Short mmCIF file of C-alpha atoms in Angstrom, two decimals:
data_model
loop_
_atom_site.label_atom_id
_atom_site.label_comp_id
_atom_site.label_asym_id
_atom_site.label_seq_id
_atom_site.Cartn_x
_atom_site.Cartn_y
_atom_site.Cartn_z
CA MET A 1 11.94 16.14 -23.11
CA ALA A 2 10.29 15.07 -20.08
CA ASP A 3 10.26 16.98 -17.33
CA ARG A 4 11.28 14.25 -14.81
CA THR A 5 7.48 13.26 -13.53
CA GLY A 6 8.03 9.96 -13.25
CA HIS A 7 9.18 8.98 -9.77
CA GLU A 8 7.84 6.59 -7.38
CA PRO A 9 5.50 7.64 -4.81
CA ARG A 10 6.85 8.13 -1.90
CA GLU A 11 5.86 9.31 2.00
CA ASP A 12 5.75 13.07 2.46
CA ALA A 13 6.15 15.53 5.26
CA LEU A 14 2.53 15.48 6.16
CA GLY A 15 2.52 11.54 6.82
CA GLY A 16 1.03 10.43 3.68
CA THR A 17 1.54 9.73 -0.32
CA GLU A 18 3.85 12.01 -2.04
CA ALA A 19 2.10 12.51 -5.58
CA GLU A 20 4.13 11.18 -8.62
CA GLY A 21 6.39 13.73 -10.03
CA ARG A 22 7.20 16.08 -6.71
CA HIS A 23 10.33 17.14 -7.31
CA ALA A 24 13.79 17.21 -4.48
CA LEU A 25 13.53 19.50 -1.87
CA THR A 26 16.56 21.24 -1.91
CA VAL A 27 18.07 24.12 -4.61
CA SER A 28 21.40 24.56 -4.63
CA PHE A 29 22.68 28.01 -7.11
CA GLY A 30 25.78 28.94 -8.69
CA LEU A 31 27.37 25.39 -7.53
CA ALA A 32 29.64 23.41 -9.98
CA MET A 33 29.01 19.53 -9.44
CA SER A 34 29.92 16.58 -11.26
CA THR A 35 29.19 12.87 -11.66
CA GLN A 36 30.80 10.21 -12.87
CA THR A 37 30.41 11.16 -16.79
CA ILE A 38 28.17 14.48 -16.34
CA LYS A 39 29.65 18.27 -14.93
CA THR A 40 26.68 20.99 -14.56
CA ASN A 41 27.13 24.59 -13.33
CA VAL A 42 23.55 26.69 -12.42
CA THR A 43 23.12 30.04 -13.04
CA GLU A 44 20.09 32.11 -11.98
CA LEU A 45 17.95 33.57 -14.25
CA PRO A 46 15.00 36.22 -13.24
CA GLU A 47 11.20 34.67 -12.60
CA SER A 48 12.49 31.94 -10.46
CA ARG A 49 14.28 29.87 -13.56
CA VAL A 50 17.60 28.86 -14.16
CA ARG A 51 20.34 27.91 -16.79
CA LEU A 52 21.89 24.66 -16.34
CA GLU A 53 25.25 24.10 -18.10
CA VAL A 54 26.00 20.49 -18.63
CA GLU A 55 29.00 18.94 -19.84
CA VAL A 56 29.16 15.09 -20.62
CA VAL A 57 33.07 13.92 -20.08
CA PRO A 58 34.38 12.46 -23.35
CA GLU A 59 34.52 8.55 -22.08
CA GLU A 60 30.71 8.93 -21.73
CA ILE A 61 29.96 10.14 -25.17
CA GLU A 62 32.43 7.04 -26.68
CA ARG A 63 31.13 4.58 -24.16
CA SER A 64 27.24 5.98 -25.72
CA LEU A 65 29.05 5.79 -29.40
CA THR A 66 30.47 2.50 -28.87
CA ASP A 67 26.94 0.80 -27.62
CA LEU A 68 25.22 2.35 -30.05
CA ALA A 69 27.54 1.23 -32.77
CA ARG A 70 27.33 -2.57 -31.50
CA LYS A 71 23.75 -2.64 -31.33
CA VAL A 72 23.70 -1.52 -35.28
CA GLY A 73 26.07 -4.24 -35.72
CA ARG A 74 24.14 -6.93 -35.34
CA ASP A 75 22.33 -6.24 -38.58
CA LEU A 76 24.84 -5.47 -40.91
CA LYS A 77 26.36 -7.65 -43.40
CA VAL A 78 30.16 -6.58 -43.93
CA PRO A 79 32.61 -9.17 -45.77
CA GLY A 80 35.54 -10.82 -43.22
CA PHE A 81 33.07 -10.31 -40.45
CA ARG A 82 29.89 -13.21 -39.10
CA LYS A 83 27.04 -11.61 -38.57
CA GLY A 84 26.31 -9.71 -35.02
CA LYS A 85 30.26 -10.26 -34.75
CA ILE A 86 31.22 -6.61 -36.35
CA PRO A 87 33.27 -4.87 -33.92
CA ALA A 88 32.32 -1.15 -33.03
CA PRO A 89 34.85 0.93 -34.55
CA VAL A 90 34.25 -1.22 -37.95
CA VAL A 91 30.52 -0.35 -37.67
CA ILE A 92 31.52 3.22 -36.79
CA ARG A 93 33.86 3.97 -39.91
CA ARG A 94 30.75 1.99 -42.41
CA VAL A 95 27.92 4.21 -41.10
CA GLY A 96 30.10 7.42 -40.07
CA ARG A 97 30.37 8.62 -36.94
CA ALA A 98 28.10 11.69 -37.17
CA SER A 99 25.28 9.62 -37.93
CA LEU A 100 26.01 7.41 -34.97
CA LEU A 101 26.81 9.75 -32.78
CA ASP A 102 23.56 12.13 -33.22
CA GLU A 103 21.78 8.99 -32.84
CA ALA A 104 23.36 8.16 -29.49
CA VAL A 105 23.12 11.91 -28.37
CA ARG A 106 19.57 11.61 -28.62
CA GLU A 107 18.80 8.22 -27.29
CA GLN A 108 21.08 8.98 -24.24
CA LEU A 109 19.60 12.73 -24.01
CA PRO A 110 16.53 12.14 -21.44
CA PHE A 111 19.35 10.00 -19.08
CA TRP A 112 22.09 13.09 -19.04
CA TYR A 113 19.05 15.50 -18.37
CA SER A 114 17.81 13.70 -15.46
CA ASP A 115 21.34 13.29 -14.37
CA ALA A 116 22.22 16.91 -14.29
CA ILE A 117 19.02 17.46 -12.42
CA ASP A 118 19.78 15.38 -10.13
CA ALA A 119 23.39 16.54 -9.68
CA ALA A 120 22.39 20.54 -9.32
CA ARG A 121 19.73 19.10 -6.74
CA LEU A 122 17.05 21.19 -8.56
CA ALA A 123 13.37 21.51 -7.45
CA ILE A 124 12.31 21.63 -11.35
CA ILE A 125 8.91 23.09 -12.16
CA GLY A 126 7.57 22.26 -15.83
CA ASP A 127 8.79 22.35 -18.87
CA PRO A 128 12.55 22.19 -19.65
CA GLU A 129 14.24 24.64 -22.63
CA ILE A 130 17.43 22.47 -24.03
CA ASN A 131 19.36 23.59 -26.22
CA ARG A 132 21.89 20.76 -27.22
CA GLY A 133 25.01 22.27 -29.31
CA GLU A 134 27.44 20.88 -31.69
CA LEU A 135 28.38 17.29 -31.73
CA PRO A 136 31.48 17.09 -30.32
CA GLU A 137 35.02 15.47 -32.26
CA ALA A 138 36.38 12.39 -30.59
CA GLY A 139 37.72 13.14 -27.71
CA GLU A 140 35.79 16.24 -26.68
CA SER A 141 32.94 16.22 -24.31
CA LEU A 142 29.56 17.57 -25.61
CA HIS A 143 27.60 20.70 -23.46
CA PHE A 144 24.12 21.08 -23.83
CA THR A 145 22.18 23.60 -21.73
CA ILE A 146 18.58 23.43 -19.71
CA GLU A 147 16.53 26.63 -18.78
CA ILE A 148 13.60 25.61 -16.58
CA GLY A 149 11.97 26.59 -13.79
CA VAL A 150 12.61 25.92 -10.46
CA ARG A 151 10.71 26.54 -6.95
CA PRO A 152 11.48 30.00 -5.59
CA LYS A 153 13.14 30.76 -2.63
CA ALA A 154 10.84 32.09 0.73
CA LYS A 155 12.11 34.12 3.49
CA LEU A 156 10.50 32.49 6.52
CA GLY A 157 8.01 34.23 8.35
CA GLU A 158 7.20 34.17 11.91
CA TRP A 159 5.79 30.27 12.74
CA ARG A 160 6.76 29.42 16.30
CA GLY A 161 3.03 29.82 18.52
CA LEU A 162 1.13 29.55 16.03
CA GLU A 163 -2.71 28.78 17.46
CA VAL A 164 -3.81 26.23 15.13
CA GLU A 165 -7.71 24.25 15.17
CA ARG A 166 -7.52 20.62 16.05
CA ARG A 167 -10.80 19.20 15.75
CA ALA A 168 -11.28 16.53 17.84
CA ALA A 169 -11.78 13.24 16.13
CA LYS A 170 -15.68 10.76 16.15
CA VAL A 171 -17.38 8.47 14.75
CA ASN A 172 -20.35 9.50 11.87
CA PRO A 173 -23.02 7.61 12.80
CA LYS A 174 -24.44 7.04 9.07
CA GLU A 175 -20.70 5.61 8.23
CA LEU A 176 -21.51 3.23 11.03
CA ASP A 177 -24.52 2.46 9.28
CA HIS A 178 -22.84 2.02 6.08
CA ARG A 179 -20.44 -0.42 7.36
CA LEU A 180 -22.97 -2.58 8.35
CA GLU A 181 -24.80 -2.72 5.31
CA THR A 182 -21.89 -3.27 3.35
CA LEU A 183 -21.43 -6.29 5.59
CA ARG A 184 -24.81 -7.13 5.19
CA GLU A 185 -24.60 -6.77 1.14
CA ARG A 186 -21.69 -9.22 1.40
CA HIS A 187 -22.83 -11.23 3.61
CA GLY A 188 -26.26 -11.99 1.28
CA ARG A 189 -27.43 -14.96 -0.76
CA LEU A 190 -28.71 -14.97 -4.10
CA GLU A 191 -32.32 -16.80 -4.54
CA ASN A 192 -33.80 -18.34 -7.41
CA LEU A 193 -36.76 -16.66 -9.00
CA PRO A 194 -37.66 -18.57 -11.76
CA ASP A 195 -41.32 -16.98 -12.42
CA ARG A 196 -41.10 -13.43 -11.27
CA ALA A 197 -39.59 -10.57 -13.40
CA ALA A 198 -36.16 -9.27 -13.05
CA GLU A 199 -36.47 -5.57 -10.93
CA THR A 200 -33.84 -3.56 -10.27
CA GLY A 201 -31.24 -4.76 -8.09
CA ASP A 202 -32.20 -7.79 -8.86
CA PHE A 203 -28.83 -10.25 -10.31
CA VAL A 204 -28.97 -11.85 -13.61
CA VAL A 205 -27.31 -14.68 -15.60
CA ILE A 206 -26.85 -13.41 -19.46
CA ASP A 207 -25.38 -15.13 -22.32
CA PHE A 208 -25.47 -12.01 -24.97
CA GLU A 209 -23.79 -10.80 -28.38
CA GLY A 210 -23.58 -7.65 -29.88
CA ARG A 211 -23.79 -6.40 -33.35
CA ILE A 212 -23.14 -3.53 -35.81
CA ASP A 213 -24.81 -3.71 -39.23
CA GLY A 214 -24.48 -7.28 -39.14
CA LYS A 215 -20.84 -7.63 -37.69
CA ALA A 216 -19.74 -8.99 -34.25
CA VAL A 217 -18.64 -6.61 -32.19
CA ASP A 218 -15.22 -7.64 -31.08
CA GLY A 219 -15.17 -9.28 -27.69
CA GLY A 220 -19.15 -8.42 -27.39
CA ILE A 221 -19.72 -12.06 -26.96
CA ALA A 222 -20.40 -13.68 -23.15
CA ARG A 223 -21.93 -16.56 -21.70
CA ALA A 224 -23.05 -16.90 -18.32
CA TYR A 225 -22.54 -13.55 -17.66
CA PRO A 226 -23.85 -12.33 -13.80
CA LEU A 227 -25.32 -8.81 -14.20
CA GLU A 228 -26.41 -7.09 -11.22
CA LEU A 229 -29.20 -4.54 -12.41
CA GLY A 230 -29.04 -1.23 -11.79
CA SER A 231 -25.12 -1.28 -11.01
CA GLY A 232 -24.50 1.17 -13.95
CA LYS A 233 -21.65 -1.45 -15.00
CA LEU A 234 -22.77 -1.28 -18.54
CA ILE A 235 -23.64 0.93 -21.28
CA PRO A 236 -26.75 2.87 -20.55
CA GLY A 237 -29.70 1.25 -21.85
CA PHE A 238 -28.45 -2.37 -21.70
CA GLU A 239 -29.22 -3.03 -17.44
CA SER A 240 -32.96 -1.17 -18.04
CA GLY A 241 -33.98 -2.62 -21.09
CA LEU A 242 -33.59 -6.26 -19.22
CA LEU A 243 -36.15 -5.10 -16.81
CA GLY A 244 -39.04 -7.10 -16.47
CA ALA A 245 -37.44 -10.14 -18.14
CA ARG A 246 -38.32 -13.58 -17.00
CA ALA A 247 -35.48 -16.63 -16.95
CA GLY A 248 -35.78 -18.28 -20.39
CA GLU A 249 -36.51 -15.24 -21.66
CA GLN A 250 -34.86 -13.22 -25.13
CA ARG A 251 -34.62 -9.08 -25.77
CA VAL A 252 -32.93 -7.52 -28.61
CA LEU A 253 -31.81 -3.93 -27.19
CA GLY A 254 -30.97 -1.62 -29.73
CA LEU A 255 -28.24 0.49 -27.99
CA THR A 256 -25.85 3.20 -28.86
CA PHE A 257 -21.88 3.34 -27.37
CA PRO A 258 -21.47 6.83 -25.64
CA ASP A 259 -19.30 9.44 -26.68
CA ASN A 260 -17.03 8.44 -23.97
CA TYR A 261 -17.00 4.78 -24.36
CA GLY A 262 -13.02 3.54 -23.35
CA ASN A 263 -12.75 2.19 -26.93
CA PRO A 264 -12.47 5.02 -29.06
CA ASP A 265 -13.55 3.06 -32.65
CA LEU A 266 -17.31 2.37 -30.68
CA ARG A 267 -17.90 5.53 -29.39
CA GLY A 268 -20.96 6.84 -31.32
CA GLU A 269 -21.77 3.61 -33.00
CA VAL A 270 -25.19 1.78 -32.97
CA ALA A 271 -25.06 -1.67 -32.14
CA GLU A 272 -27.72 -4.93 -31.17
CA PHE A 273 -27.55 -7.10 -28.54
CA THR A 274 -29.03 -10.18 -28.15
CA VAL A 275 -29.95 -11.47 -25.13
CA ASP A 276 -30.72 -14.54 -23.29
CA VAL A 277 -31.71 -14.21 -19.95
CA LYS A 278 -30.92 -17.78 -18.25
CA ASP A 279 -31.76 -17.44 -14.45
CA VAL A 280 -33.11 -14.20 -12.64
CA ARG A 281 -32.30 -13.53 -9.04
CA ALA A 282 -32.77 -11.42 -5.82
CA LYS A 283 -30.25 -11.06 -3.09
CA ILE A 284 -31.85 -11.94 0.04
CA LEU A 285 -29.62 -9.77 2.83
CA PRO A 286 -29.70 -11.41 6.61
CA ASP A 287 -31.32 -9.56 9.19
CA LEU A 288 -29.79 -7.40 11.85
CA ASP A 289 -29.03 -9.33 14.71
CA ASP A 290 -26.77 -11.44 17.14
CA ASP A 291 -26.86 -14.14 14.82
CA PHE A 292 -25.36 -11.57 11.65
CA ALA A 293 -22.96 -10.87 14.23
CA ASN A 294 -21.85 -14.05 14.68
CA GLU A 295 -21.48 -14.92 10.66
CA ALA A 296 -20.11 -11.82 9.83
CA GLY A 297 -17.10 -11.50 11.95
CA GLY A 298 -17.46 -14.11 14.92
CA TYR A 299 -18.73 -11.59 17.72
CA GLU A 300 -21.41 -13.07 20.00
CA THR A 301 -23.54 -9.99 20.18
CA LEU A 302 -24.47 -6.76 17.09
CA ASP A 303 -23.83 -4.60 20.08
CA GLU A 304 -20.36 -5.90 19.93
CA LEU A 305 -19.98 -5.64 16.55
CA ARG A 306 -20.87 -1.97 16.05
CA GLU A 307 -18.49 -0.86 19.03
CA GLU A 308 -15.30 -3.07 17.08
CA ILE A 309 -16.69 -1.52 13.72
CA SER A 310 -17.11 2.35 15.63
CA LYS A 311 -13.50 1.56 17.68
CA GLU A 312 -12.21 1.25 13.78
CA LEU A 313 -13.99 4.27 12.66
CA LEU A 314 -13.16 6.43 15.56
CA GLU A 315 -8.53 5.24 14.76
CA GLN A 316 -9.14 6.12 11.43
CA ASP A 317 -10.67 9.71 12.03
CA GLU A 318 -8.35 9.98 14.40
CA ARG A 319 -5.22 10.02 11.83
CA ARG A 320 -7.31 12.12 9.54
CA ALA A 321 -7.88 14.73 12.17
CA GLU A 322 -4.46 14.77 12.54
CA ARG A 323 -3.28 14.87 9.39
CA GLU A 324 -5.25 17.97 8.56
CA TYR A 325 -3.93 19.43 11.93
CA ARG A 326 -0.40 19.54 10.33
CA GLU A 327 -1.17 20.26 6.89
CA ALA A 328 -3.50 23.48 8.64
CA VAL A 329 0.19 24.17 10.93
CA VAL A 330 1.70 23.93 7.55
CA ALA A 331 -0.60 26.35 5.58
CA ALA A 332 -0.61 28.65 8.72
CA ALA A 333 3.44 28.58 8.60
CA ALA A 334 3.06 29.44 4.62
CA ALA A 335 0.49 32.23 5.60
CA ASN A 336 3.37 34.11 7.22
CA THR A 337 5.90 33.13 4.30
CA GLU A 338 7.95 35.76 1.85
CA LEU A 339 7.29 34.34 -1.32
CA ASP A 340 7.53 35.79 -5.01
CA VAL A 341 5.48 33.08 -7.24
CA PRO A 342 5.66 33.68 -11.07
CA GLU A 343 2.11 33.47 -12.72
CA ILE A 344 4.25 30.67 -15.07
CA LEU A 345 5.53 28.67 -11.92
CA VAL A 346 1.56 28.41 -10.89
CA GLN A 347 0.83 27.70 -13.92
CA ALA A 348 3.36 24.61 -14.70
CA ARG A 349 2.68 23.58 -11.56
CA ALA A 350 -1.21 23.47 -12.23
CA ASP A 351 -0.42 21.56 -15.53
CA GLU A 352 1.48 19.16 -13.52
CA ALA A 353 -1.00 18.80 -11.23
CA TRP A 354 -3.62 17.83 -13.87
CA GLU A 355 -1.14 15.52 -15.85
CA ARG A 356 -0.38 13.18 -12.80
CA MET A 357 -4.59 13.48 -12.49
CA LEU A 358 -4.90 11.84 -15.65
CA ARG A 359 -2.39 9.39 -15.30
CA SER A 360 -3.71 8.42 -11.96
CA LEU A 361 -7.30 8.22 -13.88
CA ALA A 362 -5.67 6.43 -16.57
CA ASP A 363 -4.81 3.75 -14.45
CA GLN A 364 -8.26 2.83 -13.01
CA GLY A 365 -9.41 2.77 -17.15
CA ILE A 366 -11.17 6.38 -16.80
CA THR A 367 -10.34 8.32 -19.93
CA LYS A 368 -10.25 12.41 -20.05
CA GLU A 369 -13.05 13.23 -21.60
CA ALA A 370 -15.37 10.45 -18.94
CA TYR A 371 -13.71 12.24 -15.86
CA LEU A 372 -14.87 15.83 -18.00
CA GLN A 373 -18.21 14.60 -18.42
CA LEU A 374 -18.77 13.73 -15.14
CA ALA A 375 -16.73 16.85 -13.34
CA GLN A 376 -19.62 18.96 -15.98
CA LYS A 377 -16.40 21.46 -16.49
CA PRO A 378 -14.15 22.28 -20.04
CA GLU A 379 -10.68 21.46 -19.35
CA GLU A 380 -9.74 25.01 -19.62
CA GLN A 381 -11.71 24.88 -16.34
CA VAL A 382 -10.69 22.70 -14.34
CA ARG A 383 -7.05 23.51 -14.95
CA GLU A 384 -7.72 27.42 -14.67
CA GLU A 385 -9.27 26.02 -11.09
CA ALA A 386 -6.02 24.27 -9.93
CA ARG A 387 -4.02 27.50 -9.62
CA PRO A 388 -4.75 28.27 -5.97
CA ASP A 389 -4.39 24.94 -5.21
CA ALA A 390 -0.87 24.91 -6.98
CA LEU A 391 0.19 28.11 -5.35
CA GLU A 392 -0.63 26.91 -2.05
CA ALA A 393 1.91 23.61 -2.80
CA LEU A 394 4.54 26.02 -3.49
CA ARG A 395 4.18 27.70 -0.63
CA ARG A 396 3.80 25.05 1.61
CA GLU A 397 6.83 23.38 -0.48
CA ALA A 398 9.21 26.57 -0.24
CA THR A 399 8.41 27.19 3.59
CA ILE A 400 9.37 23.63 4.63
CA VAL A 401 12.77 24.14 2.54
CA ALA A 402 13.47 27.57 4.41
CA LEU A 403 12.76 25.73 7.90
CA ILE A 404 14.94 23.50 6.79
CA GLU A 405 17.69 25.40 5.88
CA ALA A 406 16.67 27.93 8.96
CA GLU A 407 17.08 25.25 11.78
CA GLY A 408 19.84 23.27 10.12
CA ILE A 409 17.52 20.26 9.97
CA GLU A 410 19.42 17.04 9.03
CA PRO A 411 17.97 13.06 9.53
CA THR A 412 19.76 10.69 11.68
CA GLU A 413 21.29 7.86 10.06
CA TRP A 414 18.71 5.69 12.03
CA GLU A 415 15.98 8.08 10.65
CA LEU A 416 16.66 7.35 7.36
CA VAL A 417 16.74 3.21 7.85
CA GLU A 418 13.64 3.68 10.02
CA ALA A 419 12.01 5.48 6.55
CA LEU A 420 13.08 2.80 4.56
CA GLN A 421 11.99 0.13 6.78
CA GLU A 422 8.30 1.27 6.30
CA HIS A 423 8.54 0.82 2.21
CA VAL A 424 10.96 -2.20 1.77
CA ALA A 425 8.87 -5.01 -0.49
CA PRO A 426 10.55 -8.67 -1.14
CA ASP A 427 12.70 -8.17 -3.92
CA GLU A 428 12.42 -10.83 -7.59
CA SER A 429 13.58 -13.53 -5.50
CA GLY A 430 11.00 -12.97 -2.74
CA LYS A 431 13.76 -12.24 -0.30
CA ILE A 432 13.48 -8.88 2.36
CA PRO A 433 16.50 -6.79 1.77
CA GLU A 434 17.71 -5.47 4.90
CA PRO A 435 17.02 -1.57 5.04
CA GLU A 436 20.60 -0.86 5.89
CA GLU A 437 21.38 -2.31 2.68
CA LEU A 438 18.96 -0.71 0.86
CA LEU A 439 20.43 2.33 2.46
CA GLU A 440 24.20 1.34 1.24
CA LYS A 441 22.80 0.76 -2.22
CA LEU A 442 21.24 4.04 -2.17
CA ARG A 443 24.45 5.96 -1.21
CA LYS A 444 26.71 4.40 -3.40
CA SER A 445 24.32 5.07 -6.84
CA GLY A 446 24.11 8.51 -5.67
CA ARG A 447 20.09 8.40 -5.38
CA ILE A 448 20.25 8.65 -1.51
CA THR A 449 19.36 12.59 -1.96
CA ASP A 450 15.68 11.90 -2.68
CA LEU A 451 15.33 10.34 0.91
CA ILE A 452 17.40 12.16 2.46
CA GLU A 453 14.70 15.72 2.01
CA ASN A 454 12.15 13.74 2.12
CA VAL A 455 12.85 12.59 5.80
CA ALA A 456 14.30 16.42 6.73
CA ALA A 457 11.15 17.35 5.46
CA ARG A 458 8.88 15.13 7.38
CA LYS A 459 11.27 16.66 10.67
CA ALA A 460 10.18 19.70 9.48
CA VAL A 461 6.72 19.87 9.39
CA ASP A 462 7.81 18.27 13.16
CA VAL A 463 9.23 21.24 14.26
CA LEU A 464 6.37 23.43 13.07
CA VAL A 465 4.04 20.96 14.68
CA ASP A 466 5.44 21.35 18.03
CA ALA A 467 5.81 25.04 17.84
CA ALA A 468 2.32 25.27 17.57
CA VAL A 469 -0.71 26.27 19.91
CA THR A 470 -2.99 23.68 19.48
CA ILE A 471 -6.83 25.02 20.04
CA PRO A 472 -10.12 23.05 19.66
CA ALA A 473 -11.95 23.59 16.45
CA GLN A 474 -15.15 26.15 17.14
CA ALA A 475 -17.05 24.44 13.84
CA PRO A 476 -17.23 20.80 12.74
CA ALA A 477 -15.19 20.29 9.71
CA LYS A 478 -16.19 20.60 6.37
CA ALA A 479 -17.06 17.30 4.45
CA ALA A 480 -15.24 15.83 1.85
CA GLY A 481 -15.43 17.58 -1.64
CA VAL A 482 -14.74 16.18 -5.59
CA PRO A 483 -11.00 15.81 -5.12
CA ALA A 484 -9.27 18.77 -6.62
CA THR A 485 -6.07 18.38 -9.50
CA GLY A 486 -3.24 19.77 -7.12
CA ASP A 487 -1.29 17.57 -4.98
CA GLN A 488 -4.08 15.56 -2.68
CA PRO A 489 -2.28 13.20 -0.30
CA SER A 490 -4.67 10.23 0.62
CA ASP A 491 -5.44 8.93 3.93
CA SER A 492 -3.86 5.54 4.13
CA GLU A 493 -6.01 3.00 6.46
CA GLU A 494 -5.25 0.86 8.56
CA PRO A 495 -7.14 -2.76 7.26
CA ALA A 496 -10.08 -3.29 9.62
CA PRO A 497 -10.73 -6.81 11.42
CA GLU A 498 -11.68 -9.06 8.85
CA GLY A 499 -15.61 -9.08 8.29
CA ALA A 500 -15.70 -6.79 10.36
CA ALA A 501 -14.22 -2.71 9.54
CA ASP A 502 -12.90 -3.59 6.69
CA ALA A 503 -16.27 -3.78 5.03
CA GLY A 504 -16.06 -0.39 4.29
CA ASP A 505 -13.75 2.46 2.22
CA GLU A 506 -14.53 1.07 -0.84
CA GLN A 507 -13.61 3.46 -3.58
CA PRO A 508 -15.48 3.87 -7.40
CA SER A 509 -14.11 1.74 -10.00
CA ALA A 510 -13.64 2.47 -13.37
CA GLU A 511 -16.43 0.80 -14.53
CA SER A 512 -19.17 3.20 -12.79
CA ALA A 513 -17.54 6.61 -14.84
CA ALA A 514 -15.78 4.54 -18.06
CA GLU A 515 -18.82 2.48 -18.47
CA PRO A 516 -17.75 -1.10 -19.73
CA THR A 517 -19.79 -3.25 -21.48
CA PRO A 518 -19.00 -7.33 -21.11
CA ALA A 519 -16.91 -6.78 -24.40
CA GLU A 520 -14.24 -5.52 -23.27
#
């Protein structure tokens, strides 16, 4: 059974994008709650765990059974009925109520589980233990129980008047130079070199075909493939094997697919690539002068271009500094919070963070094996190192929830609409729905709780920030390191002016880690 770690990312209380898998911010204990299809009752257990008793009403059971019977009936042949037109009661009698009901319950249980968690408004942590109970007779309800960890309750400490450092935003000269160099790269031109041997940094246009034991590698053929030597796009040895080649030359490369290669079937396999070099080209970069500034962004002078990029970099760092300050304020308040977090919950949250990271890496085409090889750490060590971040995340979340309850923080209708306004996207027809429309749909579907809790959390952080005492940072901020597996909100940057500051902030691609070949 899944633990509801598949929610869409949303704006978090600190102003960034919430990592998927974050759960609701409000915990309700000892309350019997219900929807149209289920009823729930929550009982506290030791070590921040709860038992959730769930009742699925008879009408929902019969609906699920009937829907499955209709589906099964499409493929049944029953004398006197046309195929696909067999009534559900006939299918139930012919197949057997018990077997159909068992399958229907198995199909619907994940949805009932999710509805029960939502109805009880639990901030769950870790994997659930589910006891389904006996199948109900006709006209009876289905009963099952869920035992799962929840975010522990916190007792607020002193949160007013906390002294928190805030660094001043600044422009890093190296980042400015990097942006300018990136722009030069974008506006460089390729020049054919018919008589020169290929060097690192040159571009070659190649045809190639890969074979293993004389058989063509699936997808291992390419024509007029452009390749920058030294880019690291292809498997080890491919690019270096073309150094010194000239246009019109053919080379045969014997290469071994790496153990972390994306296609498991090719890992460790030895292949022979026949490569025909069609062209060798060098990238000629423009001079860093006023002409370049005009070509790159329509600026009259290079100084104007530098000034515009500096302005964008400063704005980005101001947003980053504000975010860091908000995080530091929450951390300061959380440090004063009394909270008992069982080790099992810390490990569960660390495991959730690890799984989220794997899904994020997979979206980029990076395998777990490739990441671990880059990190040069075993999986057990990475999981263990995630525990401090997991504990701190739990402390922060519990502190925010406790403040919401203590101060009675509730978002207004306008604040909910405003929050939706930030994320409104066109529907299937291309129409952009009105936020008020979406809000009403969320309210009618019973799914407005997440939005309310998220906006309340953001307001709670605002309360903490307003109550803090800002002091200038005494030391420069540390450089960013390798992302941890815990909740790491990303800094959402504004797009820079066309041709200027948009040249930066380039993220590493999957190619650099997964080493795909043209065959993929």
